[in-house]
PDB file of C-alpha atoms in Angstrom:
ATOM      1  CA  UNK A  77       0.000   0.000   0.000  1.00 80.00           C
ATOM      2  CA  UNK A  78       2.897   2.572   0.824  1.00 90.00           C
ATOM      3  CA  UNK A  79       4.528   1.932  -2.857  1.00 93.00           C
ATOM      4  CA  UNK A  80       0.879   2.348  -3.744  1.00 94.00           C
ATOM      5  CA  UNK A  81       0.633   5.631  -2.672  1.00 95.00           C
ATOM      6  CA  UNK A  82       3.945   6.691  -3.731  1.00 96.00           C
ATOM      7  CA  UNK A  83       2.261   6.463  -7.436  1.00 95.00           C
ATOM      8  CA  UNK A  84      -0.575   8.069  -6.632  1.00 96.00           C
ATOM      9  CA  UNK A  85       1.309  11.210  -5.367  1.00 95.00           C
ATOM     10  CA  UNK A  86       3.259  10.890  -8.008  1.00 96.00           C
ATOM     11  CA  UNK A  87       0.575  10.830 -10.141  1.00 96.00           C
ATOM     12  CA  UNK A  88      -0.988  14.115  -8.893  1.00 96.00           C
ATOM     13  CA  UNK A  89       2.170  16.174  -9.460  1.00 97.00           C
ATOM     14  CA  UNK A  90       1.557  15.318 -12.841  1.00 96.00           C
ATOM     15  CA  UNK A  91      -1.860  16.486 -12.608  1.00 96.00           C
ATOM     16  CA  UNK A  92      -3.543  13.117 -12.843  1.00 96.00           C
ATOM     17  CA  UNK A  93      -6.551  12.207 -10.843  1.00 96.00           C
ATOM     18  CA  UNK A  94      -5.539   8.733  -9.471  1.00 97.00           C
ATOM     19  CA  UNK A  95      -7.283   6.368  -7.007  1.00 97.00           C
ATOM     20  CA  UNK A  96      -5.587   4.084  -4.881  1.00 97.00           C
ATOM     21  CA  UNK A  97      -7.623   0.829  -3.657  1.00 97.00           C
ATOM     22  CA  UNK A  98      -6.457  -1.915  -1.511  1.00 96.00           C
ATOM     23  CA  UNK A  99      -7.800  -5.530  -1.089  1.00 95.00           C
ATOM     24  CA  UNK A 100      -7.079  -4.868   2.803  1.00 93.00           C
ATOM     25  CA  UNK A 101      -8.765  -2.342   4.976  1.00 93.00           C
ATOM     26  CA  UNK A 102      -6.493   0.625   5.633  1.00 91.00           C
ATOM     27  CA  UNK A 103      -9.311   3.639   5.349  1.00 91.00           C
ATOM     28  CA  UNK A 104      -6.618   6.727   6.180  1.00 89.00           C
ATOM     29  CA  UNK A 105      -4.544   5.097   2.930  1.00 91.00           C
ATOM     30  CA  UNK A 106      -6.257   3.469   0.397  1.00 95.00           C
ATOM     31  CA  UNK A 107     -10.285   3.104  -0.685  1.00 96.00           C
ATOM     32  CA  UNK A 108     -10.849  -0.571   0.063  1.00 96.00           C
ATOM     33  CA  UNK A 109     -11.482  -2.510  -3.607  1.00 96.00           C
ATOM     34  CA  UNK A 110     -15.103  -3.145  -4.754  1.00 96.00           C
ATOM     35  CA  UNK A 111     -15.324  -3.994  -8.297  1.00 97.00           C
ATOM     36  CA  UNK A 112     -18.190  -1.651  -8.864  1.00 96.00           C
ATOM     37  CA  UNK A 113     -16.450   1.414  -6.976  1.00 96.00           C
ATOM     38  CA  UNK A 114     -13.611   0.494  -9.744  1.00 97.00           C
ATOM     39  CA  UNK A 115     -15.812   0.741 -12.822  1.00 96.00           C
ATOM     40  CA  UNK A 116     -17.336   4.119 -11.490  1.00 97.00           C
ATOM     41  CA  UNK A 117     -13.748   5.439 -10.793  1.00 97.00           C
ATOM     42  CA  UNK A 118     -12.605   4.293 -14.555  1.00 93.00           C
ATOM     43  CA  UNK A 119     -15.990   6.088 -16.060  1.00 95.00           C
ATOM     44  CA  UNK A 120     -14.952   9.209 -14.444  1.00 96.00           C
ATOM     45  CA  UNK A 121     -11.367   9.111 -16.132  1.00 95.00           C
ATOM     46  CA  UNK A 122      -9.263   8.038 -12.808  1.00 96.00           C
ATOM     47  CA  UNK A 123      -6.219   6.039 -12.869  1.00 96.00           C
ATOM     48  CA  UNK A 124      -6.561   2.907 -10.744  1.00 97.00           C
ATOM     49  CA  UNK A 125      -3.545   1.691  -8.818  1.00 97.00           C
ATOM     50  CA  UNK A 126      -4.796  -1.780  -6.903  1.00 96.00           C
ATOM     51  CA  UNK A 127      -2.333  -2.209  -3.623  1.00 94.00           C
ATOM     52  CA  UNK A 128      -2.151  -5.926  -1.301  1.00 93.00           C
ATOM     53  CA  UNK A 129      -3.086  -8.159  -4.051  1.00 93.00           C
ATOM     54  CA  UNK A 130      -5.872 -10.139  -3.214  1.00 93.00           C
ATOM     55  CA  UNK A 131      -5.692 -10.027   0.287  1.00 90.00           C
ATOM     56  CA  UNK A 132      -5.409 -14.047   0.534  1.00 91.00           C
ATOM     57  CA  UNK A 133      -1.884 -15.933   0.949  1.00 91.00           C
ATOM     58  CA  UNK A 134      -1.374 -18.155  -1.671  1.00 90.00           C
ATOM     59  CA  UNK A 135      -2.014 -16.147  -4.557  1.00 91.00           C
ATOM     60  CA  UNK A 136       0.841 -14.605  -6.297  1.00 93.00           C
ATOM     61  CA  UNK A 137       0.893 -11.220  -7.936  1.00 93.00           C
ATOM     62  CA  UNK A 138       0.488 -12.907 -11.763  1.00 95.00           C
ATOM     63  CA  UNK A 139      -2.845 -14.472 -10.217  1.00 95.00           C
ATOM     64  CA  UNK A 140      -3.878 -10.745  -8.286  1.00 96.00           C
ATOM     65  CA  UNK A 141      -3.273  -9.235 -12.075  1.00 96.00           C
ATOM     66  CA  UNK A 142      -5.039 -11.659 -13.966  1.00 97.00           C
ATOM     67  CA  UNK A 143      -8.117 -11.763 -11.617  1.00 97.00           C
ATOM     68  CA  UNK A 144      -8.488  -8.041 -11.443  1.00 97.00           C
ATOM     69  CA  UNK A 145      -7.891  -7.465 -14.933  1.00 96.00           C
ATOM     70  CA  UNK A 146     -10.463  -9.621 -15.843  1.00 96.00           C
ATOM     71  CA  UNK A 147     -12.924  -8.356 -13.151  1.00 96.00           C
ATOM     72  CA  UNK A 148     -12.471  -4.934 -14.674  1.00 96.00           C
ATOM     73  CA  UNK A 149     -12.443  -6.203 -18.218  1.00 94.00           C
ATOM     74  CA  UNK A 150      -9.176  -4.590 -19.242  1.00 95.00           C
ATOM     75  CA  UNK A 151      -7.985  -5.110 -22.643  1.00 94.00           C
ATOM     76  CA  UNK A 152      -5.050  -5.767 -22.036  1.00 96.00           C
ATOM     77  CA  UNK A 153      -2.029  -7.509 -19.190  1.00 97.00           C
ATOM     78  CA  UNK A 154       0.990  -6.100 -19.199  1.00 97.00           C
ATOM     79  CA  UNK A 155       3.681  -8.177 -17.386  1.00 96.00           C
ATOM     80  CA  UNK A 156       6.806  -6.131 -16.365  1.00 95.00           C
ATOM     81  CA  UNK A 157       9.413  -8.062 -15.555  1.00 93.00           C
ATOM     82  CA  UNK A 158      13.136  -8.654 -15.518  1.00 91.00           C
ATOM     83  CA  UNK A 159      13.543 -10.528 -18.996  1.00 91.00           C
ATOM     84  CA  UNK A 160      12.234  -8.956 -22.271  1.00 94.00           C
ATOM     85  CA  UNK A 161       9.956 -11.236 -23.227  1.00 95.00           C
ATOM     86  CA  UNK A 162       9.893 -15.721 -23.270  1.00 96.00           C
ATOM     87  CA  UNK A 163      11.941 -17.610 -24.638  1.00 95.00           C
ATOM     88  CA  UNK A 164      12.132 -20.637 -25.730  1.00 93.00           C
ATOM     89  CA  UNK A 165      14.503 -21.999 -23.126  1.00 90.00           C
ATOM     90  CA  UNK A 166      16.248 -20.418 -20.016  1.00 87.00           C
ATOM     91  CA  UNK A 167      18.402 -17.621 -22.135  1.00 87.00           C
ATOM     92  CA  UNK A 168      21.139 -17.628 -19.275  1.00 84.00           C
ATOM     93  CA  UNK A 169      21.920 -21.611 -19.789  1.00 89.00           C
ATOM     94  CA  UNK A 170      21.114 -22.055 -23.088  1.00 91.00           C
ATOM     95  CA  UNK A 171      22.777 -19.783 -25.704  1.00 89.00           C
ATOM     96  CA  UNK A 172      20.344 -20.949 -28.651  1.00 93.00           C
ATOM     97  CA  UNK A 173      17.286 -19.962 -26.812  1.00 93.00           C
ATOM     98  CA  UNK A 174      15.147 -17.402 -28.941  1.00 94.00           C
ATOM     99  CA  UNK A 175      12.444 -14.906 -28.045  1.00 95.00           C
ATOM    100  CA  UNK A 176       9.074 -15.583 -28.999  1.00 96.00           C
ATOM    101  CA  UNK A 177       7.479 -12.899 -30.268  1.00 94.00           C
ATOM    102  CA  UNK A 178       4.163 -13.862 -30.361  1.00 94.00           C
ATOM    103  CA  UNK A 179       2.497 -16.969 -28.418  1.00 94.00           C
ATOM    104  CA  UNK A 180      -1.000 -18.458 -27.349  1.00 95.00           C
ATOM    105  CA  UNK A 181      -1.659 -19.636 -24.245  1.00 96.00           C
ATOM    106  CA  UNK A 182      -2.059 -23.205 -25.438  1.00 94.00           C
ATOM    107  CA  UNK A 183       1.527 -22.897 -26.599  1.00 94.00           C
ATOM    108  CA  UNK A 184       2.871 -21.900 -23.685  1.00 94.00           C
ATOM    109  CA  UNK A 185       1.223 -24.369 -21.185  1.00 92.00           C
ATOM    110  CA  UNK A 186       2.067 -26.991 -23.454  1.00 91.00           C
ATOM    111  CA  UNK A 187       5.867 -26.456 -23.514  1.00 91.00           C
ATOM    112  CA  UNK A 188       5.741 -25.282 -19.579  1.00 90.00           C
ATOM    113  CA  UNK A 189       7.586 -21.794 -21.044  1.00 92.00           C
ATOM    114  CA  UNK A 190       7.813 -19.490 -18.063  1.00 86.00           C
ATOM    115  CA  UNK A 191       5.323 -16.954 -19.204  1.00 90.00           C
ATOM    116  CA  UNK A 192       3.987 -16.565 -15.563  1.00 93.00           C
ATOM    117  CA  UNK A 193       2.472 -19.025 -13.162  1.00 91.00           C
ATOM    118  CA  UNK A 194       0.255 -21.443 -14.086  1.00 91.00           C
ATOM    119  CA  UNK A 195      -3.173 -20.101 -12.713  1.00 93.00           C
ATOM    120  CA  UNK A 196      -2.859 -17.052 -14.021  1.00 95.00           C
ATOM    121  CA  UNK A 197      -1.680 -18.099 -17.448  1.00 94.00           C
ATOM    122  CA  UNK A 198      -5.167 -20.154 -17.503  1.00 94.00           C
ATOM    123  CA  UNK A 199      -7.215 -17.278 -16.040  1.00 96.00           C
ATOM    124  CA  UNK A 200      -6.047 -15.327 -19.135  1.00 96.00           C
ATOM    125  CA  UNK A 201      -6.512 -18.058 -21.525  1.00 96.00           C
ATOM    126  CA  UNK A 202     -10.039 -18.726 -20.003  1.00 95.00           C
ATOM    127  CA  UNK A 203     -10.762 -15.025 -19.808  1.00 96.00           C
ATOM    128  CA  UNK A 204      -9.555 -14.458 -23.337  1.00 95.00           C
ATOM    129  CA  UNK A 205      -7.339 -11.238 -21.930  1.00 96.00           C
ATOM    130  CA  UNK A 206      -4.113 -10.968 -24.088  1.00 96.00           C
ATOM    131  CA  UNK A 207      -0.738 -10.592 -21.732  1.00 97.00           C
ATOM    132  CA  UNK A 208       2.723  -8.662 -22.773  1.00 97.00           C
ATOM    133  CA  UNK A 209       5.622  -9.923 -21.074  1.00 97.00           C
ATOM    134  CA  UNK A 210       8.177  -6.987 -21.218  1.00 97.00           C
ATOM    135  CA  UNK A 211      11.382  -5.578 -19.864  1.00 96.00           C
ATOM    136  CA  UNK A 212      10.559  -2.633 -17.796  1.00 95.00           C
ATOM    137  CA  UNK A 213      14.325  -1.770 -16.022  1.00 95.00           C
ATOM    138  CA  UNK A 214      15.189  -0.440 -20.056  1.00 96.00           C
ATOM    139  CA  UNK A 215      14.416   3.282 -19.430  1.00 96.00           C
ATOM    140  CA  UNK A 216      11.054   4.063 -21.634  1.00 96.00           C
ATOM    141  CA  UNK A 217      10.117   0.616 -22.255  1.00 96.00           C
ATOM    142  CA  UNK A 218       6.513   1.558 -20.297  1.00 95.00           C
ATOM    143  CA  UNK A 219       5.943   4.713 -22.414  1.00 95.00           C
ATOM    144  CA  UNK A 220       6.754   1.929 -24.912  1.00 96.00           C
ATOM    145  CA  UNK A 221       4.051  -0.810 -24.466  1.00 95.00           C
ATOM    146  CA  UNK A 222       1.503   1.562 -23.212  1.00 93.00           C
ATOM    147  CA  UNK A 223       2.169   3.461 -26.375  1.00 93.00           C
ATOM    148  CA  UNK A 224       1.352  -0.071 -28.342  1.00 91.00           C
ATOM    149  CA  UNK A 225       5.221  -0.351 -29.969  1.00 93.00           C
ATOM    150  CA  UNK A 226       5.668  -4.180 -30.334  1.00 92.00           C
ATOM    151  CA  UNK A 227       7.757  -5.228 -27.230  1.00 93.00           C
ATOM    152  CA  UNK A 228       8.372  -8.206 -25.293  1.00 96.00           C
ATOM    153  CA  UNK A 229       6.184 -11.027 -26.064  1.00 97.00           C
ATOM    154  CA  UNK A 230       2.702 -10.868 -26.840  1.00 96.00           C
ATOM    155  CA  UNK A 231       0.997 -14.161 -25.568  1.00 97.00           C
ATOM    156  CA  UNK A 232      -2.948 -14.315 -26.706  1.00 96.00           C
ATOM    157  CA  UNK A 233      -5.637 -16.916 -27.464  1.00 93.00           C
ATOM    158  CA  UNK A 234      -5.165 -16.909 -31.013  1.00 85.00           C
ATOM    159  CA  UNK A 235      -1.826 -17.080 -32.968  1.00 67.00           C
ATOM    160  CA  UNK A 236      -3.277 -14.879 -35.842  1.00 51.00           C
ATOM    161  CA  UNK A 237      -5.653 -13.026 -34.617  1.00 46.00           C
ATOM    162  CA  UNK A 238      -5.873  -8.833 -34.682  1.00 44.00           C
ATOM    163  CA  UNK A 239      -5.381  -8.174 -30.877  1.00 45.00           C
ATOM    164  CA  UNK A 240      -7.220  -4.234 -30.136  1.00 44.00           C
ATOM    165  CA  UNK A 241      -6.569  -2.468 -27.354  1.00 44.00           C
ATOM    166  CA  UNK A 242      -8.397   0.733 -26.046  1.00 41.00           C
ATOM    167  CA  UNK A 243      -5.449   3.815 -25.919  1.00 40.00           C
ATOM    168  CA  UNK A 244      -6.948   6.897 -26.246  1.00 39.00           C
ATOM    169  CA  UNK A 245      -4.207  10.168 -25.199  1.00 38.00           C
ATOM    170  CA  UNK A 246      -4.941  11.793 -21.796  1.00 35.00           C
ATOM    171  CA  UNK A 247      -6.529  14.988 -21.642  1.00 37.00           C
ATOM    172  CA  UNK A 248      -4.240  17.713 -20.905  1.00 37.00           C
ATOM    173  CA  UNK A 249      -1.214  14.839 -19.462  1.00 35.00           C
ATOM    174  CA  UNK A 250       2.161  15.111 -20.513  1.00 37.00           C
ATOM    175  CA  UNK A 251       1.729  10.962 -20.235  1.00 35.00           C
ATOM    176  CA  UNK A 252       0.238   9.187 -23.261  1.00 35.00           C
ATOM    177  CA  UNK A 253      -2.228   7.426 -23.026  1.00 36.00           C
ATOM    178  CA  UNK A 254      -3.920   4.614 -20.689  1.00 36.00           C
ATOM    179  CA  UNK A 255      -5.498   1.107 -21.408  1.00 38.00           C
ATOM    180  CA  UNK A 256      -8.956   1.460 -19.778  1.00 36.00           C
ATOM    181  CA  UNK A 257     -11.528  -0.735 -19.413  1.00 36.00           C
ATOM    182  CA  UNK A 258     -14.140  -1.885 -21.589  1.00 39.00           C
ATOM    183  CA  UNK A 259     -17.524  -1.009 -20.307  1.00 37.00           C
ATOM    184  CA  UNK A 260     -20.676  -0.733 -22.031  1.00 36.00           C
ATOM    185  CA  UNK A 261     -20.758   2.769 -20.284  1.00 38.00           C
ATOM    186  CA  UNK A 262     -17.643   3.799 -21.709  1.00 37.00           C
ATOM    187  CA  UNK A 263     -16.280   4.216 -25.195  1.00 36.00           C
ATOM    188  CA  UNK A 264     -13.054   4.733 -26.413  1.00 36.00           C
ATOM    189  CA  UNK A 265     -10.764   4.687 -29.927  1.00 35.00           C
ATOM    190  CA  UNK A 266      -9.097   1.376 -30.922  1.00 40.00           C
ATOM    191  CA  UNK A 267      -6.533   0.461 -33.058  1.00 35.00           C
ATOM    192  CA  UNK A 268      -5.194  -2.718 -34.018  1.00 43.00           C
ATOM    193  CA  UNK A 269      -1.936  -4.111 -32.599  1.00 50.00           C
ATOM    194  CA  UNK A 270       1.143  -3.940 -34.824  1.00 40.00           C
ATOM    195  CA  UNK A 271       1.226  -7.863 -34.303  1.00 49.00           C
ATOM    196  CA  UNK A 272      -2.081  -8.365 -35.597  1.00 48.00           C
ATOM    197  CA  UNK A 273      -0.054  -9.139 -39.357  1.00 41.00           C
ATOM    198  CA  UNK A 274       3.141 -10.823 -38.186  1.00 39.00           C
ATOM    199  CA  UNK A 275       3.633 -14.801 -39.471  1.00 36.00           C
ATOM    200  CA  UNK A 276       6.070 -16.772 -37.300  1.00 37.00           C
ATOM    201  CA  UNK A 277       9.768 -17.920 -38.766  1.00 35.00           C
ATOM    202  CA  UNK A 278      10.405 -21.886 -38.003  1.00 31.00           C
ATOM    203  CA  UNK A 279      11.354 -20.599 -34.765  1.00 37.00           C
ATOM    204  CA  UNK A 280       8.194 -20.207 -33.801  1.00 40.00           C
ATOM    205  CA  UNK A 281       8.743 -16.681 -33.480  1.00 42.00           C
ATOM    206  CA  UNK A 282       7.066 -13.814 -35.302  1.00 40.00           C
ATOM    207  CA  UNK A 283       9.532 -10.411 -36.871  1.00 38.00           C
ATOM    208  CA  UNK A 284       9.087  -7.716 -35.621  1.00 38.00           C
ATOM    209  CA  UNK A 285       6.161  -5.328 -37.110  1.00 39.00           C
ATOM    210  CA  UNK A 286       6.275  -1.102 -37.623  1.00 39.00           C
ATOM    211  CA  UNK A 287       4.125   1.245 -35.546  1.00 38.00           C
ATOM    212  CA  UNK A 288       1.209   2.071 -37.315  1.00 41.00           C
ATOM    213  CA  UNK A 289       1.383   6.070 -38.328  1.00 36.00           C
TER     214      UNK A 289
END
C-alpha cells in the first residue's frame, strides 16, 4: 500500500486524478477494492492503482493481475518483468534460446515456457485477456508498451488473430495514453496491434512489425 501511494502522489504532481484501492482495509490510505467502486472510478477518467493483491496468501501477484484485470475487463495484461519477453529456453543456460514474439496460451502451457504461473496463465486463456511480457528496467520501455510499440512477447488466445486495445491520449497529461476498461458505459478509440499481421519464422517466433502512423 505505501509503494501504492507513492504512485498516486506521483501521479498528482503530474496532474492526474488517481485512485488508490487496496484488497485490505487501511481507510486513512487506500479506498478498500469493490469492483463496482472500480468501474465508477474508470468512467470518471481516474487512474486505478490496486495495492495488497488479493488479500489471501497463496495467490501470487500474476494471479492478483489476472483476476483483477479480468474483473475490470481490461484489454489488455501487461507483465513487467526482468527478462524482455519468453523464450524458448532459459536464455542464461542455453545460448540458442530465442524470443518468442508472439504466443498463445495453449503454446505456452504446453511447452511449460515461463510466461507466468500457471493459474494465471489459464485465467487469461479462459478469460480471453491478451498478456505482454516486457522488460521494464530499459528506461522508456513503459511509455513503450503503453504506447502499443511491439515489445516483449505478446501471448494471446489466437496465434493470428488482430489483438485491439483501447489507448486513447490523456486529456491535458504530458503521459500518453492509458489502457482502460471496456464497459458498455464507456467508449473509447481502438486500433489494431502492430502484431495483428506478423507470421512466425520456423522458430516459432514472429519479426518484428512497424508502428502504425
Amino acid at each position: 500500500d505505501m509503494n501504492g501511494l507513492a504512485l498516486k502522489n506521483a501521479l498528482a504532481g503530474l496532474g492526474e486524478e488517481a485512485r488508490l484501492l487496496s484488497a485490505i482495509d487501511i481507510p486513512a490510505v487506500a479506498e478498500r477494492f469493490i469492483r463496482g467502486r472500480a468501474l465508477r472510478h474508470f468512467e470518471k477518467g481516474r487512474v486505478l492503482i490496486l495495492a495488497a493483491g488479493t488479500g489471501n496468501p497463496f495467490f501470487t501477484t500474476d494471479t492478483c493481475a489476472a483476476l483483477r484485470g479480468t474483473e475490470l475487463s481490461a484489454d489488455i495484461l501487461l507483465k513487467a518483468t526482468k527478462v524482455d519477453g519468453v523464450y524458448t529456453s532459459d536464455p542464461k543456460k542455453d545460448p540458442t534460446a530465442k524470443r518468442f514474439e508472439k504466443l498463445t496460451f495453449a503454446e505456452a502451457l504446453q511447452k511449460k515456457l515461463k510466461v507466468m504461473d500457471m493459474t494465471a496463465l489459464a485465467m487469461c486463456m479462459e478469460h480471453q485477456l491478451p498478456v505482454i511480457v516486457f522488460d521494464f528496467k530499459v528506461p522508456g520501455n513503459i511509455r513503450r508498451v503503453v504506447a502499443g510499440e511491439p515489445l516483449g512477447t505478446l501471448v494471446t488466445n489466437w496465434s493470428s488473430d488482430a489483438v485491439s486495445v483501447s489507448c486513447p491520449p490523456f486529456a491535458g497529461s504530458p503521459l500518453p495514453c492509458r489502457l482502460p476498461i471496456r464497459s458498455s458505459k464507456t467508449a473509447a478509440p481502438r486500433w489494431t496491434s502492430p502484431w495483428s499481421t506478423t507470421t512466425r519464422n520456423s522458430a516459432g517466433c514472429a519479426p518484428a512489425a512497424p508502428l502504425p502512423r
